[in-house]
C-alpha cells in the first residue's frame, strides 16, 4: 500500500474474500489446477488492511498491474475505491471479455460494477509509455505477460523510485541478477505470457533499471527483496 495524505492506495488487489468462499466460479479450474493456491482467510487485502489498524474505507484507490484472477479479485472488497488500470487491459474485458481470454480472466470478479478509471499511457518514463496518476504513483507499460500489463512506479523521498513489476518477473533475485529461475517457474511464465518478444524486452528494461540503482519488487515473492538485497 502507498499512503497519499490521509488516504491509501493498493497496488494490485490480490485474491478477495469472495474468491476464497467460491474459488471454482471466481478463479476457475484452470487456475486452481495450475497454481494450487493456498486459500488463506488472512490473505485478502481487506483483512491485511484491518490487521494494520487501517479503516478499509480509507483505501480510496487501487492500481492494477493487470486483470489476472490473483491480482484483481480483491477489488470487490473495496467497491468504493477507484480502480486504475491501463486502457489496453480494460479493452480485454469491455464491452465483453475477449474470446482468447475466456479461460484466463473471470468477469464474475468485477460483476459488482467497479469504478474503473482506464488510463491511456500518453507520457514516457525511462523511454517506456507511462502515465502519472499522482505525485507518488505512475503506471508504466510492461507488456508480454498479458496485453496492457503495467509496472507501478512508486516515487520515494530521498531514495530512488521503487518499481512494482507485477508479473513481468516472478523472482527478482534470480531473474534480474543473472540467475535462472527454477524450471517449474520458467515453464509457468512461458505458458502465461502472450507476447514473447515484448516479455523479453520488458525484462531487459527491468534489468537496466536495477543496474541504475532502482529497486524492483514483483507480485509473487512472499518476502519482497529489493534490488540491493543478496
PDB file of C-alpha atoms in Angstrom:
ATOM      1  CA  UNK A   1       0.000   0.000   0.000  1.00  0.00           C
ATOM      2  CA  UNK A   2       1.009   3.586  -0.596  1.00  0.00           C
ATOM      3  CA  UNK A   3      -0.192   6.444   1.593  1.00  0.00           C
ATOM      4  CA  UNK A   4      -1.127   9.734  -0.017  1.00  0.00           C
ATOM      5  CA  UNK A   5      -2.165  12.273   2.583  1.00  0.00           C
ATOM      6  CA  UNK A   6      -4.734  10.624   4.859  1.00  0.00           C
ATOM      7  CA  UNK A   7      -5.791   8.006   2.308  1.00  0.00           C
ATOM      8  CA  UNK A   8      -4.284   4.805   0.909  1.00  0.00           C
ATOM      9  CA  UNK A   9      -3.759   3.187  -2.480  1.00  0.00           C
ATOM     10  CA  UNK A  10      -3.467  -0.550  -3.033  1.00  0.00           C
ATOM     11  CA  UNK A  11      -1.053  -1.761  -5.695  1.00  0.00           C
ATOM     12  CA  UNK A  12      -2.855  -4.844  -7.026  1.00  0.00           C
ATOM     13  CA  UNK A  13      -5.731  -6.306  -5.041  1.00  0.00           C
ATOM     14  CA  UNK A  14      -4.811  -9.982  -4.803  1.00  0.00           C
ATOM     15  CA  UNK A  15      -7.422 -12.597  -4.024  1.00  0.00           C
ATOM     16  CA  UNK A  16     -10.599 -11.298  -2.433  1.00  0.00           C
ATOM     17  CA  UNK A  17     -12.878 -12.632   0.268  1.00  0.00           C
ATOM     18  CA  UNK A  18     -15.392 -13.872  -2.316  1.00  0.00           C
ATOM     19  CA  UNK A  19     -12.630 -15.742  -4.169  1.00  0.00           C
ATOM     20  CA  UNK A  20     -11.928 -17.775  -1.053  1.00  0.00           C
ATOM     21  CA  UNK A  21     -15.615 -18.507  -0.499  1.00  0.00           C
ATOM     22  CA  UNK A  22     -16.259 -19.590  -4.089  1.00  0.00           C
ATOM     23  CA  UNK A  23     -12.928 -20.394  -5.752  1.00  0.00           C
ATOM     24  CA  UNK A  24     -14.199 -22.578  -8.595  1.00  0.00           C
ATOM     25  CA  UNK A  25     -16.537 -19.931 -10.008  1.00  0.00           C
ATOM     26  CA  UNK A  26     -14.312 -16.929  -9.378  1.00  0.00           C
ATOM     27  CA  UNK A  27     -10.826 -18.343 -10.011  1.00  0.00           C
ATOM     28  CA  UNK A  28     -11.616 -21.172 -12.406  1.00  0.00           C
ATOM     29  CA  UNK A  29     -10.489 -24.780 -12.543  1.00  0.00           C
ATOM     30  CA  UNK A  30      -7.595 -23.897 -14.862  1.00  0.00           C
ATOM     31  CA  UNK A  31      -6.035 -21.514 -12.326  1.00  0.00           C
ATOM     32  CA  UNK A  32      -6.728 -23.799  -9.372  1.00  0.00           C
ATOM     33  CA  UNK A  33      -5.150 -26.779 -11.125  1.00  0.00           C
ATOM     34  CA  UNK A  34      -2.051 -24.943 -12.364  1.00  0.00           C
ATOM     35  CA  UNK A  35      -1.315 -22.748  -9.375  1.00  0.00           C
ATOM     36  CA  UNK A  36      -2.821 -24.696  -6.465  1.00  0.00           C
ATOM     37  CA  UNK A  37      -3.154 -21.550  -4.357  1.00  0.00           C
ATOM     38  CA  UNK A  38      -3.246 -21.677  -0.582  1.00  0.00           C
ATOM     39  CA  UNK A  39      -6.594 -20.041   0.167  1.00  0.00           C
ATOM     40  CA  UNK A  40      -5.641 -18.425   3.448  1.00  0.00           C
ATOM     41  CA  UNK A  41      -8.515 -16.426   5.030  1.00  0.00           C
ATOM     42  CA  UNK A  42      -5.964 -13.911   6.330  1.00  0.00           C
ATOM     43  CA  UNK A  43      -4.642 -13.193   2.826  1.00  0.00           C
ATOM     44  CA  UNK A  44      -7.275 -10.889   1.278  1.00  0.00           C
ATOM     45  CA  UNK A  45      -6.104  -7.291   1.245  1.00  0.00           C
ATOM     46  CA  UNK A  46      -9.076  -6.112   3.283  1.00  0.00           C
ATOM     47  CA  UNK A  47      -8.076  -8.459   6.125  1.00  0.00           C
ATOM     48  CA  UNK A  48      -4.473  -7.256   5.999  1.00  0.00           C
ATOM     49  CA  UNK A  49      -5.600  -3.631   5.965  1.00  0.00           C
ATOM     50  CA  UNK A  50      -7.761  -4.246   9.026  1.00  0.00           C
ATOM     51  CA  UNK A  51      -4.897  -6.068  10.763  1.00  0.00           C
ATOM     52  CA  UNK A  52      -2.801  -2.909  10.339  1.00  0.00           C
ATOM     53  CA  UNK A  53      -5.486  -0.881  12.106  1.00  0.00           C
ATOM     54  CA  UNK A  54      -6.445   0.983   8.935  1.00  0.00           C
ATOM     55  CA  UNK A  55     -10.084   1.690   8.099  1.00  0.00           C
ATOM     56  CA  UNK A  56     -10.742  -0.070   4.757  1.00  0.00           C
ATOM     57  CA  UNK A  57     -12.795   2.953   3.663  1.00  0.00           C
ATOM     58  CA  UNK A  58      -9.567   4.953   3.741  1.00  0.00           C
ATOM     59  CA  UNK A  59      -8.387   2.846   0.799  1.00  0.00           C
ATOM     60  CA  UNK A  60      -9.690   5.201  -1.865  1.00  0.00           C
ATOM     61  CA  UNK A  61      -7.895   3.835  -4.927  1.00  0.00           C
ATOM     62  CA  UNK A  62      -6.457   0.629  -6.340  1.00  0.00           C
ATOM     63  CA  UNK A  63      -3.853   0.447  -9.107  1.00  0.00           C
ATOM     64  CA  UNK A  64      -3.786  -2.830 -11.037  1.00  0.00           C
ATOM     65  CA  UNK A  65      -0.813  -4.165 -12.960  1.00  0.00           C
ATOM     66  CA  UNK A  66      -3.258  -6.428 -14.852  1.00  0.00           C
ATOM     67  CA  UNK A  67      -6.503  -8.388 -14.621  1.00  0.00           C
ATOM     68  CA  UNK A  68      -5.316 -11.934 -13.873  1.00  0.00           C
ATOM     69  CA  UNK A  69      -7.508 -13.590 -11.256  1.00  0.00           C
ATOM     70  CA  UNK A  70      -4.913 -13.450  -8.472  1.00  0.00           C
ATOM     71  CA  UNK A  71      -4.459  -9.700  -8.919  1.00  0.00           C
ATOM     72  CA  UNK A  72      -7.996  -8.383  -9.379  1.00  0.00           C
ATOM     73  CA  UNK A  73     -10.301 -10.385  -7.111  1.00  0.00           C
ATOM     74  CA  UNK A  74      -9.769  -8.174  -4.081  1.00  0.00           C
ATOM     75  CA  UNK A  75     -11.303  -5.110  -5.728  1.00  0.00           C
ATOM     76  CA  UNK A  76     -14.732  -6.481  -4.785  1.00  0.00           C
ATOM     77  CA  UNK A  77     -13.864  -5.923  -1.108  1.00  0.00           C
ATOM     78  CA  UNK A  78     -13.345  -2.196  -1.816  1.00  0.00           C
ATOM     79  CA  UNK A  79     -16.339  -1.243  -4.019  1.00  0.00           C
ATOM     80  CA  UNK A  80     -15.951   2.425  -3.080  1.00  0.00           C
ATOM     81  CA  UNK A  81     -12.394   2.622  -4.441  1.00  0.00           C
ATOM     82  CA  UNK A  82     -11.453   3.941  -7.875  1.00  0.00           C
ATOM     83  CA  UNK A  83      -9.639   1.232  -9.857  1.00  0.00           C
ATOM     84  CA  UNK A  84      -6.864   2.463 -12.158  1.00  0.00           C
ATOM     85  CA  UNK A  85      -5.663   0.156 -14.926  1.00  0.00           C
ATOM     86  CA  UNK A  86      -4.272   0.573 -18.426  1.00  0.00           C
ATOM     87  CA  UNK A  87      -6.833   1.119 -21.156  1.00  0.00           C
ATOM     88  CA  UNK A  88      -5.354  -1.843 -23.040  1.00  0.00           C
ATOM     89  CA  UNK A  89      -6.323  -4.065 -20.106  1.00  0.00           C
ATOM     90  CA  UNK A  90      -9.850  -2.662 -19.991  1.00  0.00           C
ATOM     91  CA  UNK A  91     -10.184  -3.305 -23.731  1.00  0.00           C
ATOM     92  CA  UNK A  92      -9.775  -7.035 -22.997  1.00  0.00           C
ATOM     93  CA  UNK A  93     -12.941  -7.086 -20.883  1.00  0.00           C
ATOM     94  CA  UNK A  94     -15.191  -4.227 -22.094  1.00  0.00           C
ATOM     95  CA  UNK A  95     -17.804  -4.368 -23.541  1.00  0.00           C
ATOM     96  CA  UNK A  96     -17.303  -8.146 -23.253  1.00  0.00           C
ATOM     97  CA  UNK A  97     -14.470 -10.498 -22.401  1.00  0.00           C
ATOM     98  CA  UNK A  98     -12.318 -11.139 -25.466  1.00  0.00           C
ATOM     99  CA  UNK A  99     -12.647 -14.747 -26.630  1.00  0.00           C
ATOM    100  CA  UNK A 100      -8.969 -15.635 -26.229  1.00  0.00           C
ATOM    101  CA  UNK A 101      -9.161 -14.589 -22.564  1.00  0.00           C
ATOM    102  CA  UNK A 102     -12.151 -16.745 -21.573  1.00  0.00           C
ATOM    103  CA  UNK A 103     -10.083 -19.362 -19.713  1.00  0.00           C
ATOM    104  CA  UNK A 104      -7.783 -16.800 -18.113  1.00  0.00           C
ATOM    105  CA  UNK A 105      -9.957 -13.930 -16.889  1.00  0.00           C
ATOM    106  CA  UNK A 106     -13.234 -14.252 -14.984  1.00  0.00           C
ATOM    107  CA  UNK A 107     -15.789 -11.413 -15.231  1.00  0.00           C
ATOM    108  CA  UNK A 108     -17.539 -12.548 -12.054  1.00  0.00           C
ATOM    109  CA  UNK A 109     -14.637 -10.910 -10.202  1.00  0.00           C
ATOM    110  CA  UNK A 110     -15.776  -7.480 -11.392  1.00  0.00           C
ATOM    111  CA  UNK A 111     -19.519  -8.123 -11.579  1.00  0.00           C
ATOM    112  CA  UNK A 112     -20.027  -5.586  -8.766  1.00  0.00           C
ATOM    113  CA  UNK A 113     -19.505  -2.758 -11.310  1.00  0.00           C
ATOM    114  CA  UNK A 114     -16.237  -1.304 -10.010  1.00  0.00           C
ATOM    115  CA  UNK A 115     -15.310   2.322 -10.536  1.00  0.00           C
ATOM    116  CA  UNK A 116     -12.937   1.720 -13.438  1.00  0.00           C
ATOM    117  CA  UNK A 117     -10.527   4.518 -14.296  1.00  0.00           C
ATOM    118  CA  UNK A 118      -8.896   3.433 -17.578  1.00  0.00           C
ATOM    119  CA  UNK A 119      -5.545   5.100 -18.161  1.00  0.00           C
ATOM    120  CA  UNK A 120      -4.036   5.951 -21.542  1.00  0.00           C
ATOM    121  CA  UNK A 121      -0.250   5.809 -21.339  1.00  0.00           C
ATOM    122  CA  UNK A 122       0.351   9.150 -23.028  1.00  0.00           C
ATOM    123  CA  UNK A 123       3.627  10.059 -21.298  1.00  0.00           C
ATOM    124  CA  UNK A 124       7.040   8.374 -21.024  1.00  0.00           C
ATOM    125  CA  UNK A 125       9.194   7.183 -18.147  1.00  0.00           C
ATOM    126  CA  UNK A 126      12.669   5.881 -18.919  1.00  0.00           C
ATOM    127  CA  UNK A 127      11.682   5.524 -22.591  1.00  0.00           C
ATOM    128  CA  UNK A 128       8.503   3.493 -21.944  1.00  0.00           C
ATOM    129  CA  UNK A 129       4.868   4.645 -22.270  1.00  0.00           C
ATOM    130  CA  UNK A 130       3.566   5.810 -18.913  1.00  0.00           C
ATOM    131  CA  UNK A 131       1.010   7.890 -17.071  1.00  0.00           C
ATOM    132  CA  UNK A 132       1.448   9.705 -13.775  1.00  0.00           C
ATOM    133  CA  UNK A 133      -1.531   9.057 -11.513  1.00  0.00           C
ATOM    134  CA  UNK A 134      -0.496  11.432  -8.726  1.00  0.00           C
ATOM    135  CA  UNK A 135       2.626  12.799  -7.049  1.00  0.00           C
ATOM    136  CA  UNK A 136       3.685   9.316  -5.916  1.00  0.00           C
ATOM    137  CA  UNK A 137       2.485   6.782  -8.484  1.00  0.00           C
ATOM    138  CA  UNK A 138       2.846   6.122 -12.198  1.00  0.00           C
ATOM    139  CA  UNK A 139       1.755   3.294 -14.483  1.00  0.00           C
ATOM    140  CA  UNK A 140       4.446   2.208 -16.950  1.00  0.00           C
ATOM    141  CA  UNK A 141       3.931  -0.205 -19.860  1.00  0.00           C
ATOM    142  CA  UNK A 142       5.483  -3.605 -19.203  1.00  0.00           C
ATOM    143  CA  UNK A 143       3.895  -5.834 -21.822  1.00  0.00           C
ATOM    144  CA  UNK A 144       4.413  -9.506 -22.530  1.00  0.00           C
ATOM    145  CA  UNK A 145       2.833 -11.360 -19.636  1.00  0.00           C
ATOM    146  CA  UNK A 146      -0.546 -10.181 -20.946  1.00  0.00           C
ATOM    147  CA  UNK A 147      -1.628  -7.273 -23.137  1.00  0.00           C
ATOM    148  CA  UNK A 148      -1.652  -3.988 -21.278  1.00  0.00           C
ATOM    149  CA  UNK A 149       0.355  -5.305 -18.318  1.00  0.00           C
ATOM    150  CA  UNK A 150       1.990  -2.425 -16.441  1.00  0.00           C
ATOM    151  CA  UNK A 151       4.507  -1.770 -13.746  1.00  0.00           C
ATOM    152  CA  UNK A 152       3.645   0.625 -10.954  1.00  0.00           C
ATOM    153  CA  UNK A 153       6.396   3.112 -10.159  1.00  0.00           C
ATOM    154  CA  UNK A 154       6.372   4.480  -6.624  1.00  0.00           C
ATOM    155  CA  UNK A 155       8.329   7.673  -6.007  1.00  0.00           C
ATOM    156  CA  UNK A 156      10.131   7.830  -2.654  1.00  0.00           C
ATOM    157  CA  UNK A 157      11.547  10.841  -0.876  1.00  0.00           C
ATOM    158  CA  UNK A 158      15.361  10.943  -0.871  1.00  0.00           C
ATOM    159  CA  UNK A 159      15.537   7.468  -2.438  1.00  0.00           C
ATOM    160  CA  UNK A 160      15.381   6.024  -5.945  1.00  0.00           C
ATOM    161  CA  UNK A 161      11.889   5.062  -7.094  1.00  0.00           C
ATOM    162  CA  UNK A 162      10.529   1.593  -6.405  1.00  0.00           C
ATOM    163  CA  UNK A 163       9.143  -0.450  -9.306  1.00  0.00           C
ATOM    164  CA  UNK A 164       6.401  -2.984  -8.649  1.00  0.00           C
ATOM    165  CA  UNK A 165       6.865  -5.171 -11.716  1.00  0.00           C
ATOM    166  CA  UNK A 166       3.647  -7.165 -11.379  1.00  0.00           C
ATOM    167  CA  UNK A 167       4.161 -10.492 -13.157  1.00  0.00           C
ATOM    168  CA  UNK A 168       6.815  -9.324 -15.624  1.00  0.00           C
ATOM    169  CA  UNK A 169       9.213 -11.257 -13.392  1.00  0.00           C
ATOM    170  CA  UNK A 170       8.337 -13.680 -10.615  1.00  0.00           C
ATOM    171  CA  UNK A 171      11.665 -13.952  -8.794  1.00  0.00           C
ATOM    172  CA  UNK A 172      13.616 -10.711  -8.741  1.00  0.00           C
ATOM    173  CA  UNK A 173      16.816 -12.088  -7.244  1.00  0.00           C
ATOM    174  CA  UNK A 174      17.327 -14.806  -9.824  1.00  0.00           C
ATOM    175  CA  UNK A 175      15.753 -13.210 -12.875  1.00  0.00           C
ATOM    176  CA  UNK A 176      17.223  -9.710 -12.620  1.00  0.00           C
ATOM    177  CA  UNK A 177      20.640 -10.544 -11.169  1.00  0.00           C
ATOM    178  CA  UNK A 178      21.899 -13.042 -13.711  1.00  0.00           C
ATOM    179  CA  UNK A 179      20.442 -16.145 -12.107  1.00  0.00           C
ATOM    180  CA  UNK A 180      17.994 -18.649 -13.503  1.00  0.00           C
ATOM    181  CA  UNK A 181      14.535 -19.240 -12.121  1.00  0.00           C
ATOM    182  CA  UNK A 182      13.503 -22.803 -11.222  1.00  0.00           C
ATOM    183  CA  UNK A 183      12.286 -24.913 -14.138  1.00  0.00           C
ATOM    184  CA  UNK A 184       8.683 -25.028 -12.941  1.00  0.00           C
ATOM    185  CA  UNK A 185       8.518 -21.252 -12.585  1.00  0.00           C
ATOM    186  CA  UNK A 186      10.059 -20.731 -16.022  1.00  0.00           C
ATOM    187  CA  UNK A 187       7.540 -23.119 -17.567  1.00  0.00           C
ATOM    188  CA  UNK A 188       4.662 -21.291 -15.900  1.00  0.00           C
ATOM    189  CA  UNK A 189       5.889 -17.934 -17.210  1.00  0.00           C
ATOM    190  CA  UNK A 190       6.240 -19.295 -20.743  1.00  0.00           C
ATOM    191  CA  UNK A 191       2.692 -20.699 -20.605  1.00  0.00           C
ATOM    192  CA  UNK A 192       1.120 -17.477 -19.367  1.00  0.00           C
ATOM    193  CA  UNK A 193       2.930 -14.886 -21.486  1.00  0.00           C
ATOM    194  CA  UNK A 194       1.028 -13.647 -24.526  1.00  0.00           C
ATOM    195  CA  UNK A 195       3.895 -11.931 -26.400  1.00  0.00           C
ATOM    196  CA  UNK A 196       7.342 -13.491 -26.056  1.00  0.00           C
ATOM    197  CA  UNK A 197       9.230 -10.596 -27.626  1.00  0.00           C
ATOM    198  CA  UNK A 198       7.527  -7.937 -25.503  1.00  0.00           C
ATOM    199  CA  UNK A 199       8.061 -10.130 -22.424  1.00  0.00           C
ATOM    200  CA  UNK A 200      11.812 -10.313 -23.072  1.00  0.00           C
ATOM    201  CA  UNK A 201      12.016  -6.575 -23.763  1.00  0.00           C
ATOM    202  CA  UNK A 202      10.189  -5.773 -20.524  1.00  0.00           C
ATOM    203  CA  UNK A 203      12.581  -7.938 -18.524  1.00  0.00           C
ATOM    204  CA  UNK A 204      15.614  -6.402 -20.222  1.00  0.00           C
ATOM    205  CA  UNK A 205      14.286  -2.957 -19.293  1.00  0.00           C
ATOM    206  CA  UNK A 206      13.871  -4.032 -15.668  1.00  0.00           C
ATOM    207  CA  UNK A 207      17.464  -5.276 -15.628  1.00  0.00           C
ATOM    208  CA  UNK A 208      18.608  -1.856 -16.872  1.00  0.00           C
ATOM    209  CA  UNK A 209      16.641  -0.209 -14.078  1.00  0.00           C
ATOM    210  CA  UNK A 210      18.296  -2.455 -11.487  1.00  0.00           C
ATOM    211  CA  UNK A 211      21.734  -1.683 -12.928  1.00  0.00           C
ATOM    212  CA  UNK A 212      20.926   2.017 -12.499  1.00  0.00           C
ATOM    213  CA  UNK A 213      20.165   1.510  -8.803  1.00  0.00           C
ATOM    214  CA  UNK A 214      16.378   1.396  -8.991  1.00  0.00           C
ATOM    215  CA  UNK A 215      14.687  -1.053  -6.639  1.00  0.00           C
ATOM    216  CA  UNK A 216      12.375  -3.668  -8.157  1.00  0.00           C
ATOM    217  CA  UNK A 217       9.863  -5.964  -6.477  1.00  0.00           C
ATOM    218  CA  UNK A 218       7.303  -8.286  -8.019  1.00  0.00           C
ATOM    219  CA  UNK A 219       3.952  -9.765  -7.116  1.00  0.00           C
ATOM    220  CA  UNK A 220       4.853 -13.362  -6.341  1.00  0.00           C
ATOM    221  CA  UNK A 221       7.721 -13.213  -3.896  1.00  0.00           C
ATOM    222  CA  UNK A 222       6.359 -13.910  -0.401  1.00  0.00           C
ATOM    223  CA  UNK A 223       9.024 -11.684   1.159  1.00  0.00           C
ATOM    224  CA  UNK A 224       9.799  -8.955  -1.397  1.00  0.00           C
ATOM    225  CA  UNK A 225      13.505  -8.434  -1.932  1.00  0.00           C
ATOM    226  CA  UNK A 226      14.754  -5.070  -3.045  1.00  0.00           C
ATOM    227  CA  UNK A 227      17.275  -4.836  -5.830  1.00  0.00           C
ATOM    228  CA  UNK A 228      20.121  -4.195  -3.408  1.00  0.00           C
ATOM    229  CA  UNK A 229      19.472  -7.377  -1.435  1.00  0.00           C
ATOM    230  CA  UNK A 230      21.544 -10.512  -1.873  1.00  0.00           C
TER     231      UNK A 230
END
